[in-house]
PDB file of C-alpha atoms in Angstrom:
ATOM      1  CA  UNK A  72      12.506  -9.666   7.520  1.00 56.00           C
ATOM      2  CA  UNK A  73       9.995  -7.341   5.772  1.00 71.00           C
ATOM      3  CA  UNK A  74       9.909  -6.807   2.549  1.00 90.00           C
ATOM      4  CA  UNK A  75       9.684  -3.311   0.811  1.00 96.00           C
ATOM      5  CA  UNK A  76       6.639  -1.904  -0.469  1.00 96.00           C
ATOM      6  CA  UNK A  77       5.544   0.970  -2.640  1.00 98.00           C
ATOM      7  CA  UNK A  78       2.228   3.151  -1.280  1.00 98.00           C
ATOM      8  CA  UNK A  79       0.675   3.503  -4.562  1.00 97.00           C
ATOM      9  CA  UNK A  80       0.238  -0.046  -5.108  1.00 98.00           C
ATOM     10  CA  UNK A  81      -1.071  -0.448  -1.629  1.00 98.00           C
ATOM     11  CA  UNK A  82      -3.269   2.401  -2.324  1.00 98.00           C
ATOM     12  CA  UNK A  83      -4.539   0.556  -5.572  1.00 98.00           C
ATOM     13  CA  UNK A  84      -5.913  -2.314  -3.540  1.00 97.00           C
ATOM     14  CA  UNK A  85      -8.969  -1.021  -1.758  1.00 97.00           C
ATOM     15  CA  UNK A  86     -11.601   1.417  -2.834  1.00 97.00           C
ATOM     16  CA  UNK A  87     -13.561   1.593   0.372  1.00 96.00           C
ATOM     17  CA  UNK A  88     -13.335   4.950   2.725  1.00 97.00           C
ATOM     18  CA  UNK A  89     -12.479   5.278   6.079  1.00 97.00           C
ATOM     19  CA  UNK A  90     -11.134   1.611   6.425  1.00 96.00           C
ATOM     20  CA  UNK A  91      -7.179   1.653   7.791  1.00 96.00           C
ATOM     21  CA  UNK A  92      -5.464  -0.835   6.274  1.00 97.00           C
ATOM     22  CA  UNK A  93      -2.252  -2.068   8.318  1.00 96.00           C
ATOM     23  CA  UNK A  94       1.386  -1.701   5.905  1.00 96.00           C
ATOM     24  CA  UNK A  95       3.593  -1.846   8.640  1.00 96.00           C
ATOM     25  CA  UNK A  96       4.325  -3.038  12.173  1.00 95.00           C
ATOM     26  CA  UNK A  97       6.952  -1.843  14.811  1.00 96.00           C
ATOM     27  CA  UNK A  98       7.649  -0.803  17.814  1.00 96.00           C
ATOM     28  CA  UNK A  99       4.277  -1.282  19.103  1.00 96.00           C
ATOM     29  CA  UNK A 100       3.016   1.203  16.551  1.00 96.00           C
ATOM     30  CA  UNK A 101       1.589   0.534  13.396  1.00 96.00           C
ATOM     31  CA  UNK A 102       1.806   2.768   9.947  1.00 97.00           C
ATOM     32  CA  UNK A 103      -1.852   2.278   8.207  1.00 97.00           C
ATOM     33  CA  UNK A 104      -3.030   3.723   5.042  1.00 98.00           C
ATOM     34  CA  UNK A 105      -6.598   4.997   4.288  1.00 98.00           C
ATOM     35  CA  UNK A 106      -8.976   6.530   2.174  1.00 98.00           C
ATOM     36  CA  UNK A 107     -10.639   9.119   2.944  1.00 98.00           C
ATOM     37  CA  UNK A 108     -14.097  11.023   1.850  1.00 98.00           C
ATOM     38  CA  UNK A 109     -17.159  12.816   3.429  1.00 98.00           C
ATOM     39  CA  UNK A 110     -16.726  13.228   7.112  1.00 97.00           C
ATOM     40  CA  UNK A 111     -15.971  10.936   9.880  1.00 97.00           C
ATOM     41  CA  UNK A 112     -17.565  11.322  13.462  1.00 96.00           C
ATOM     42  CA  UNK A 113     -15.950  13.563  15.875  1.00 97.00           C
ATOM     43  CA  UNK A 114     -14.164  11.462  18.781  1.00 96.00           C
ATOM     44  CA  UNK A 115     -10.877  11.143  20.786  1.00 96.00           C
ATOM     45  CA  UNK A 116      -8.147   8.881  21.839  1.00 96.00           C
ATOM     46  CA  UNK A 117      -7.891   8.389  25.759  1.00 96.00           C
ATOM     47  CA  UNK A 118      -4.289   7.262  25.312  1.00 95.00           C
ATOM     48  CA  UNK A 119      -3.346   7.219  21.390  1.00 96.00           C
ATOM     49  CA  UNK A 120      -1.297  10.245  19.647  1.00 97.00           C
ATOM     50  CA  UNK A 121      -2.475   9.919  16.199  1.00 97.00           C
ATOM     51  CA  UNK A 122      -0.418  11.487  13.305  1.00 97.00           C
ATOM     52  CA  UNK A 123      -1.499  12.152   9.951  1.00 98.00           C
ATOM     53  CA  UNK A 124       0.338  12.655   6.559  1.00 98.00           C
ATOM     54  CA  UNK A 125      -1.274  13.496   3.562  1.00 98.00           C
ATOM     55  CA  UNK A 126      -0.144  11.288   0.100  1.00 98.00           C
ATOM     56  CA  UNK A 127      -2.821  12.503  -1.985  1.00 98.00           C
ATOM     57  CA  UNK A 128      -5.461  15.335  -2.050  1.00 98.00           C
ATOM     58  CA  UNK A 129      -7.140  17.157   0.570  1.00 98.00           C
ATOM     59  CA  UNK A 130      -7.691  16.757   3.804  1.00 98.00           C
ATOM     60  CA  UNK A 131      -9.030  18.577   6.829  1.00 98.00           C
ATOM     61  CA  UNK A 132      -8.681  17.333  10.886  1.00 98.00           C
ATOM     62  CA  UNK A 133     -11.463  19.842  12.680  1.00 98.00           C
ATOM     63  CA  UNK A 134     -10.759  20.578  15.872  1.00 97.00           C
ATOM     64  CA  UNK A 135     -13.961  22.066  17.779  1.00 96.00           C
ATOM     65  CA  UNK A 136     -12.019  25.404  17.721  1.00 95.00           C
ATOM     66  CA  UNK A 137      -9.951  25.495  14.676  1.00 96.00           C
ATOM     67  CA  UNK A 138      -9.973  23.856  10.958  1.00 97.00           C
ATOM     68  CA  UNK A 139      -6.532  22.419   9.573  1.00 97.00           C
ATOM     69  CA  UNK A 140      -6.414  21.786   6.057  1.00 98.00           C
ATOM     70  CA  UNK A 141      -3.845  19.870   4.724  1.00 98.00           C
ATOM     71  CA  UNK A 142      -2.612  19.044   1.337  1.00 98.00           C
ATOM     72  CA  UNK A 143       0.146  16.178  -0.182  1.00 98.00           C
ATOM     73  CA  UNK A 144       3.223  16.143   2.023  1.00 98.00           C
ATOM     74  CA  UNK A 145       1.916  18.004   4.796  1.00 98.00           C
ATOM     75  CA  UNK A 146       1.365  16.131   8.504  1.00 97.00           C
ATOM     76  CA  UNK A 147      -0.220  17.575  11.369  1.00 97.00           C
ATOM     77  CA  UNK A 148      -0.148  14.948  15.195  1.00 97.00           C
ATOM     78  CA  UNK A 149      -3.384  14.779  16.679  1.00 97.00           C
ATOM     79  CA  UNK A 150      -2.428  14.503  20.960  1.00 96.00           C
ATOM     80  CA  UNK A 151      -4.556  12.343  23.092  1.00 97.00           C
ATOM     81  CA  UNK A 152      -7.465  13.442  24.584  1.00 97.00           C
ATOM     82  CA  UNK A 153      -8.281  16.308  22.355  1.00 97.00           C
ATOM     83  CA  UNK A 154     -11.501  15.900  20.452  1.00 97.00           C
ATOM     84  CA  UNK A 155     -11.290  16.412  16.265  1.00 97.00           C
ATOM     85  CA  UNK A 156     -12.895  14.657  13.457  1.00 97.00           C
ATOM     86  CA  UNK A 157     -11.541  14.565   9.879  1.00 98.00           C
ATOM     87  CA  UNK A 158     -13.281  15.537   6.358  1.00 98.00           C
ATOM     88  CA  UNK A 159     -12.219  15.252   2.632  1.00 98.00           C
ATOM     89  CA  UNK A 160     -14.562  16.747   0.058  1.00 98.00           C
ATOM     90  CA  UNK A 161     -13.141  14.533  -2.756  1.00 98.00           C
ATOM     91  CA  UNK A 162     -11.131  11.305  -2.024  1.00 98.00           C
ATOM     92  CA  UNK A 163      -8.228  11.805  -0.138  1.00 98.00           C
ATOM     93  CA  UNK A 164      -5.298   9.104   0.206  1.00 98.00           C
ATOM     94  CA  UNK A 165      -3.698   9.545   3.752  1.00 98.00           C
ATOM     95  CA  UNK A 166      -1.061   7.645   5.975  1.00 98.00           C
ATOM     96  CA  UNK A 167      -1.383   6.989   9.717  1.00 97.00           C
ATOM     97  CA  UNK A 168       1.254   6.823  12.304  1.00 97.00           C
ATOM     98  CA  UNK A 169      -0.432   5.472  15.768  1.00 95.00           C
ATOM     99  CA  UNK A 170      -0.213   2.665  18.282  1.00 96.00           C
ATOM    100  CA  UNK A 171      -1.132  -0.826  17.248  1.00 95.00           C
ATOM    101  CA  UNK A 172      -5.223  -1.711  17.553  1.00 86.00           C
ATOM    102  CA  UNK A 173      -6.055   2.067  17.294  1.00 93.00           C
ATOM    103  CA  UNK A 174      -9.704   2.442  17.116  1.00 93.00           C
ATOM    104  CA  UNK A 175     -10.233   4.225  14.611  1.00 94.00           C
ATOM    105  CA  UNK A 176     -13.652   6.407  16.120  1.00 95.00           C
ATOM    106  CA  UNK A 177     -11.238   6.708  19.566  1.00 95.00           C
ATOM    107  CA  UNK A 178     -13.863   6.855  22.113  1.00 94.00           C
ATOM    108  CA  UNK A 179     -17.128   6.203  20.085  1.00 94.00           C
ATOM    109  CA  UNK A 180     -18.402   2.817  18.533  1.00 92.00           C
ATOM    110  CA  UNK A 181     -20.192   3.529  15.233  1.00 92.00           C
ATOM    111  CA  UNK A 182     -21.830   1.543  13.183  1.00 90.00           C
ATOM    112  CA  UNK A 183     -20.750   2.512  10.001  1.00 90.00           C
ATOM    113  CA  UNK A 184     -17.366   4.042  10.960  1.00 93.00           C
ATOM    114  CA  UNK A 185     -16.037   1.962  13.432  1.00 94.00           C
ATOM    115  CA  UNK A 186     -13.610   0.041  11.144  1.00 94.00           C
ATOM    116  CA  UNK A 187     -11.974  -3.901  12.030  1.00 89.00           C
ATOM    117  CA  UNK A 188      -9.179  -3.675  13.852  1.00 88.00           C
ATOM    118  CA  UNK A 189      -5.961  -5.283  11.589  1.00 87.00           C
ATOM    119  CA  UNK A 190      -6.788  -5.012   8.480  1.00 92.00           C
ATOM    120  CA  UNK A 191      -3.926  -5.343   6.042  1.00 93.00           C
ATOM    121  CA  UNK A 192      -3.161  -4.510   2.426  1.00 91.00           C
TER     122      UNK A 192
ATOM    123  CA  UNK B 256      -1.446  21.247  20.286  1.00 56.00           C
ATOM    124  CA  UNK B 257       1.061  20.572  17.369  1.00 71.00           C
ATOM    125  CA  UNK B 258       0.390  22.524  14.043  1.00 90.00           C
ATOM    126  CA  UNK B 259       0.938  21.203  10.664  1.00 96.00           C
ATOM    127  CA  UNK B 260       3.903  21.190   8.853  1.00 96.00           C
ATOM    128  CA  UNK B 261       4.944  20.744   4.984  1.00 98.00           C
ATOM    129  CA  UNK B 262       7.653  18.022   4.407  1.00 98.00           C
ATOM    130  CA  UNK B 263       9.032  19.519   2.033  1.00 97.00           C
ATOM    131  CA  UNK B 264       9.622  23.382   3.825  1.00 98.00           C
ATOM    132  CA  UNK B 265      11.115  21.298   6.225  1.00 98.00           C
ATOM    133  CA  UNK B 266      13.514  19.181   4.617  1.00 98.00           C
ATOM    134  CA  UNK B 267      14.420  23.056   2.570  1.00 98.00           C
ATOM    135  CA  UNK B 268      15.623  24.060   5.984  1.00 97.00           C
ATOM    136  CA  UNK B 269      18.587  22.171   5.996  1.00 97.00           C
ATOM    137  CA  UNK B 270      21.527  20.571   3.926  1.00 97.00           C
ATOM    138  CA  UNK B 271      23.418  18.121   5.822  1.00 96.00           C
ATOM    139  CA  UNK B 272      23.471  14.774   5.157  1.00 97.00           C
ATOM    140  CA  UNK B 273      22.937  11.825   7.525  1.00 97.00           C
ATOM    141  CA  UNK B 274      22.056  14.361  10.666  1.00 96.00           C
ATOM    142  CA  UNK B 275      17.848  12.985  10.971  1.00 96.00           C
ATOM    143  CA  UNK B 276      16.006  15.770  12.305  1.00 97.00           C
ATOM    144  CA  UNK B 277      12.456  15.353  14.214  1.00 96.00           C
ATOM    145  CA  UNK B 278       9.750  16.861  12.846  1.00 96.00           C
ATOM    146  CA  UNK B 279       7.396  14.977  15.132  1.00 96.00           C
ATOM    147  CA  UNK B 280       6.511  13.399  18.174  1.00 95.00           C
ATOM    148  CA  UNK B 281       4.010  10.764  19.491  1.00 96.00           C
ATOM    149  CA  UNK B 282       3.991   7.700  21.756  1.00 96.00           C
ATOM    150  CA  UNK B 283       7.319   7.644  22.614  1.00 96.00           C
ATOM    151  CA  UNK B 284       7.998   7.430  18.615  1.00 96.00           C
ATOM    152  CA  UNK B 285       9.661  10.530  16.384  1.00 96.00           C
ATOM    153  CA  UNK B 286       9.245  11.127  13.179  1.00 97.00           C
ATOM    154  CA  UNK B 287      12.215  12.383  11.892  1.00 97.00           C
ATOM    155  CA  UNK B 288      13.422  13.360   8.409  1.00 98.00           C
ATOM    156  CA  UNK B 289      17.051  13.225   6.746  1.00 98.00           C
ATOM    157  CA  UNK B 290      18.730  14.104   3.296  1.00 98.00           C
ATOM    158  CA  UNK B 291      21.526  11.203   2.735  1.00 98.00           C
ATOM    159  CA  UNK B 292      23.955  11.223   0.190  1.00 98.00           C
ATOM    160  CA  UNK B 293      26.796   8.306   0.224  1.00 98.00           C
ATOM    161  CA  UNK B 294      26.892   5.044   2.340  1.00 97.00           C
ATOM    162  CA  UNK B 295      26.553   4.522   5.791  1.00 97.00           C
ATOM    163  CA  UNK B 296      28.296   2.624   8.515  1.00 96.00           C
ATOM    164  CA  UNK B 297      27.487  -1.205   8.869  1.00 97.00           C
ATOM    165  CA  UNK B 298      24.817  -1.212  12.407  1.00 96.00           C
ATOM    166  CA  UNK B 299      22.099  -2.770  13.678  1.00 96.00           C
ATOM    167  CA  UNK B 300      19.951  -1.406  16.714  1.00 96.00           C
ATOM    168  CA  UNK B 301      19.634  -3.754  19.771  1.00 96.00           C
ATOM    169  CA  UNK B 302      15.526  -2.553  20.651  1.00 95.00           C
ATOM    170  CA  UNK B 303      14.098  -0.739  18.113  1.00 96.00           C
ATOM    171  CA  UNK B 304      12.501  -1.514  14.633  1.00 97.00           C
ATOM    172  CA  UNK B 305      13.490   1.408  12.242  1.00 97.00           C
ATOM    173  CA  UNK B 306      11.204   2.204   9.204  1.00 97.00           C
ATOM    174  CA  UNK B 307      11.940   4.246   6.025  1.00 98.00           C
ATOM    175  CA  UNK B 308       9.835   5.907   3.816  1.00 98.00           C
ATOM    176  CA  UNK B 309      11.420   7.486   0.240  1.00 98.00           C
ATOM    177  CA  UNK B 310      10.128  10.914  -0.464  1.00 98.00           C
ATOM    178  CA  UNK B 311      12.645  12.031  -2.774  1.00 98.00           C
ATOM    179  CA  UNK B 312      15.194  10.011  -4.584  1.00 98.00           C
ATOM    180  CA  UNK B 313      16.173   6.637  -4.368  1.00 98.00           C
ATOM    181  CA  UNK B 314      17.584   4.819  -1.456  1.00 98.00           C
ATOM    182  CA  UNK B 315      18.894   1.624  -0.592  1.00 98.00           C
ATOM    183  CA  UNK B 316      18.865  -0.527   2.602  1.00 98.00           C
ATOM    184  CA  UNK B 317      21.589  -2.696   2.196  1.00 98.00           C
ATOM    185  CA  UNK B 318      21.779  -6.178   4.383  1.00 97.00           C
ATOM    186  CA  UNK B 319      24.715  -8.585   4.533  1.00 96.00           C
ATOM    187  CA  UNK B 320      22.693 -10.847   2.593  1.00 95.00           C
ATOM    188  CA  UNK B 321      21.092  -8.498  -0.167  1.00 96.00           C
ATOM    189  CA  UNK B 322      19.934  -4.663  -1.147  1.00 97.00           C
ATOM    190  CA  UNK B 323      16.665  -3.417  -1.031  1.00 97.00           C
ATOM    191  CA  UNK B 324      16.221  -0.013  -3.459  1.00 98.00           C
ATOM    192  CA  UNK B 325      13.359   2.567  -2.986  1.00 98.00           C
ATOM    193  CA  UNK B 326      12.338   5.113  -4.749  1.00 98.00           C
ATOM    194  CA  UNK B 327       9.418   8.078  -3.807  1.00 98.00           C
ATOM    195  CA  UNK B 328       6.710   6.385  -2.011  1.00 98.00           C
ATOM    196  CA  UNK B 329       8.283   3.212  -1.231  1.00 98.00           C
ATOM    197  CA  UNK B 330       8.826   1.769   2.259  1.00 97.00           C
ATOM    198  CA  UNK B 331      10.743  -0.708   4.611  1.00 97.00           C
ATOM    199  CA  UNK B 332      11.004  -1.940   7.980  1.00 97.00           C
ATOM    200  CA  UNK B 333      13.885  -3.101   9.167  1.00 97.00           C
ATOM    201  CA  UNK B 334      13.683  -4.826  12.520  1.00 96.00           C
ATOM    202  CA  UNK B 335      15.952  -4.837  15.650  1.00 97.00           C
ATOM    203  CA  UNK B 336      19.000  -6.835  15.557  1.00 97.00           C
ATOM    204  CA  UNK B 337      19.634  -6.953  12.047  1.00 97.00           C
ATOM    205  CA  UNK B 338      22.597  -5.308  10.515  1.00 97.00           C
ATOM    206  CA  UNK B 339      21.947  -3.213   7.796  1.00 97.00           C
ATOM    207  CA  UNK B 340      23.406   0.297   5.906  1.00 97.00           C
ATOM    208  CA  UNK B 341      21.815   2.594   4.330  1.00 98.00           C
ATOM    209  CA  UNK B 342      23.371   4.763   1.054  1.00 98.00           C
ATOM    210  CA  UNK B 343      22.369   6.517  -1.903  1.00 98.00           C
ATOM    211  CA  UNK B 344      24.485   7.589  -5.222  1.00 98.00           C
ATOM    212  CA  UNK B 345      22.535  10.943  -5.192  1.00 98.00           C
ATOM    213  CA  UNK B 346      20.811  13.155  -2.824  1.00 98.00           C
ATOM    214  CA  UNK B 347      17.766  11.277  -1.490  1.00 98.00           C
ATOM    215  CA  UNK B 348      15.506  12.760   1.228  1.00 98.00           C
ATOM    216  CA  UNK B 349      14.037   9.937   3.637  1.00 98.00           C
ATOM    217  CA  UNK B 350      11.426   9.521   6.131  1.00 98.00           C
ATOM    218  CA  UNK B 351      12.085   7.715   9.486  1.00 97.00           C
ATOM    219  CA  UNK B 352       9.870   5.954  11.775  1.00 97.00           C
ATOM    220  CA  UNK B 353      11.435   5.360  14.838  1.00 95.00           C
ATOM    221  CA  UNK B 354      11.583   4.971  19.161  1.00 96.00           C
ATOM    222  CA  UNK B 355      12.638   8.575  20.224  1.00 95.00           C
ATOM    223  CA  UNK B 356      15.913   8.778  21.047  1.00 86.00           C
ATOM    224  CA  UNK B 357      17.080   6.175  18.368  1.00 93.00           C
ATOM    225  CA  UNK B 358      20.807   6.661  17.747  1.00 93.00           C
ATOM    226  CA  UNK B 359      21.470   6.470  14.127  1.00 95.00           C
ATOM    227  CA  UNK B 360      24.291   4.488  14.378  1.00 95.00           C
ATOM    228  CA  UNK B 361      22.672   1.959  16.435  1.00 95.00           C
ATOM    229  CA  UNK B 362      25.640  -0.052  18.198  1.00 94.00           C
ATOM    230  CA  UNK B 363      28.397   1.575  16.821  1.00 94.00           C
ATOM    231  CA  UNK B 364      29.763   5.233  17.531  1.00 92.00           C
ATOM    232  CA  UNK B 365      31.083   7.239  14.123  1.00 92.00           C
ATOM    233  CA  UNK B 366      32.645  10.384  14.490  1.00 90.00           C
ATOM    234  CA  UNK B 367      31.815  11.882  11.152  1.00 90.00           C
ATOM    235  CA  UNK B 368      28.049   9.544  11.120  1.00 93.00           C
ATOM    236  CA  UNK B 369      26.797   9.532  14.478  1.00 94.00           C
ATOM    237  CA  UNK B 370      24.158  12.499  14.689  1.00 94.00           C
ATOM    238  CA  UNK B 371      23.435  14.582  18.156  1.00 89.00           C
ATOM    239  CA  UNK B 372      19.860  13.181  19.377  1.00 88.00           C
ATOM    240  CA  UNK B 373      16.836  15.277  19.198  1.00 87.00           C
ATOM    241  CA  UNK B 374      17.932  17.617  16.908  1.00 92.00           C
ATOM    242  CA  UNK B 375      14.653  19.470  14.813  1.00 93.00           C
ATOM    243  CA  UNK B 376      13.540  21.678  12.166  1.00 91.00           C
TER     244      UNK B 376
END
């Protein structure tokens, strides 16, 4: 049986950006955390939803027709196939709701963004 | 395309207690939201893992064998085939992680706890 956990403290155990780090398994789907700065490479998901809350600071998914700018407590899906990339000016903390072994760049392998599939915290 | 939302304008829309409402949905998953207040019937769900994340309040998941209490930002999994309740002394407003179509009451059927499925806000 799981045991509960509290997202600050998970939070508090990495420093590194755009690395997912796995908190909980189910269903198929996995709930990661991350932290987020700069901007990550624009890319899709052939057959992933994504969805995004915010937990702390800003954060912006840019679609190639539209900017969505979300702040703490606000969540915003991402639907397969559609194309978007996501930015933070300053460090963002934000949770992910998305099928288990999610790539994180989708469609695109990139060296420095491309992040290990399973990593916990 | 889905648009963003604000947790907390949504859970201001309603007042009920124990009636989840989605807010979100993605690979056969919802996320749903709920205000609880009270305790629960005793369930378990046959096929789906259930998660809950505190976002106001405190909470408890209570199991035959012990009680696990949140408070903001603190999450648990609780997988299929375990009984478990759920209750709170005061008003606590929960996230859920869950299949769609995910009856509250799991196994059991409660005429005052049983929510209509697929309800939103």
């Amino acid at each position: 049986m799981s045991d509960k956990f509290a997202l600050d403290q998970k939070f508090a155990q990495f420093s590194e950006h755009w690395r997912p780090k796995v908190v909980a398994a189910l269903n198929g789907q996995e709930i990661k955390i991350v932290k987020v700065q700069g901007t990550f490479p624009w890319h899709h998901h052939d057959n992933e939803d994504e969805f995004f809350l915010v937990w702390k600071g800003r954060f912006r998914v840019e679609f190639r027709d539209r900017v969505v700018d979300l702040g703490p407590g606000e969540g915003l899906t991402v639907p397969r196939g559609v194309e978007h990339r996501t930015a933070a000016d300053e460090e963002a903390e934000v949770i992910l709701f998305e099928p288990a072994a999610t790539r994180n760049t989708g469609n695109v392998v990139d060296a420095v963004y491309t992040a290990p599939d399973g990593a916990k915290v």
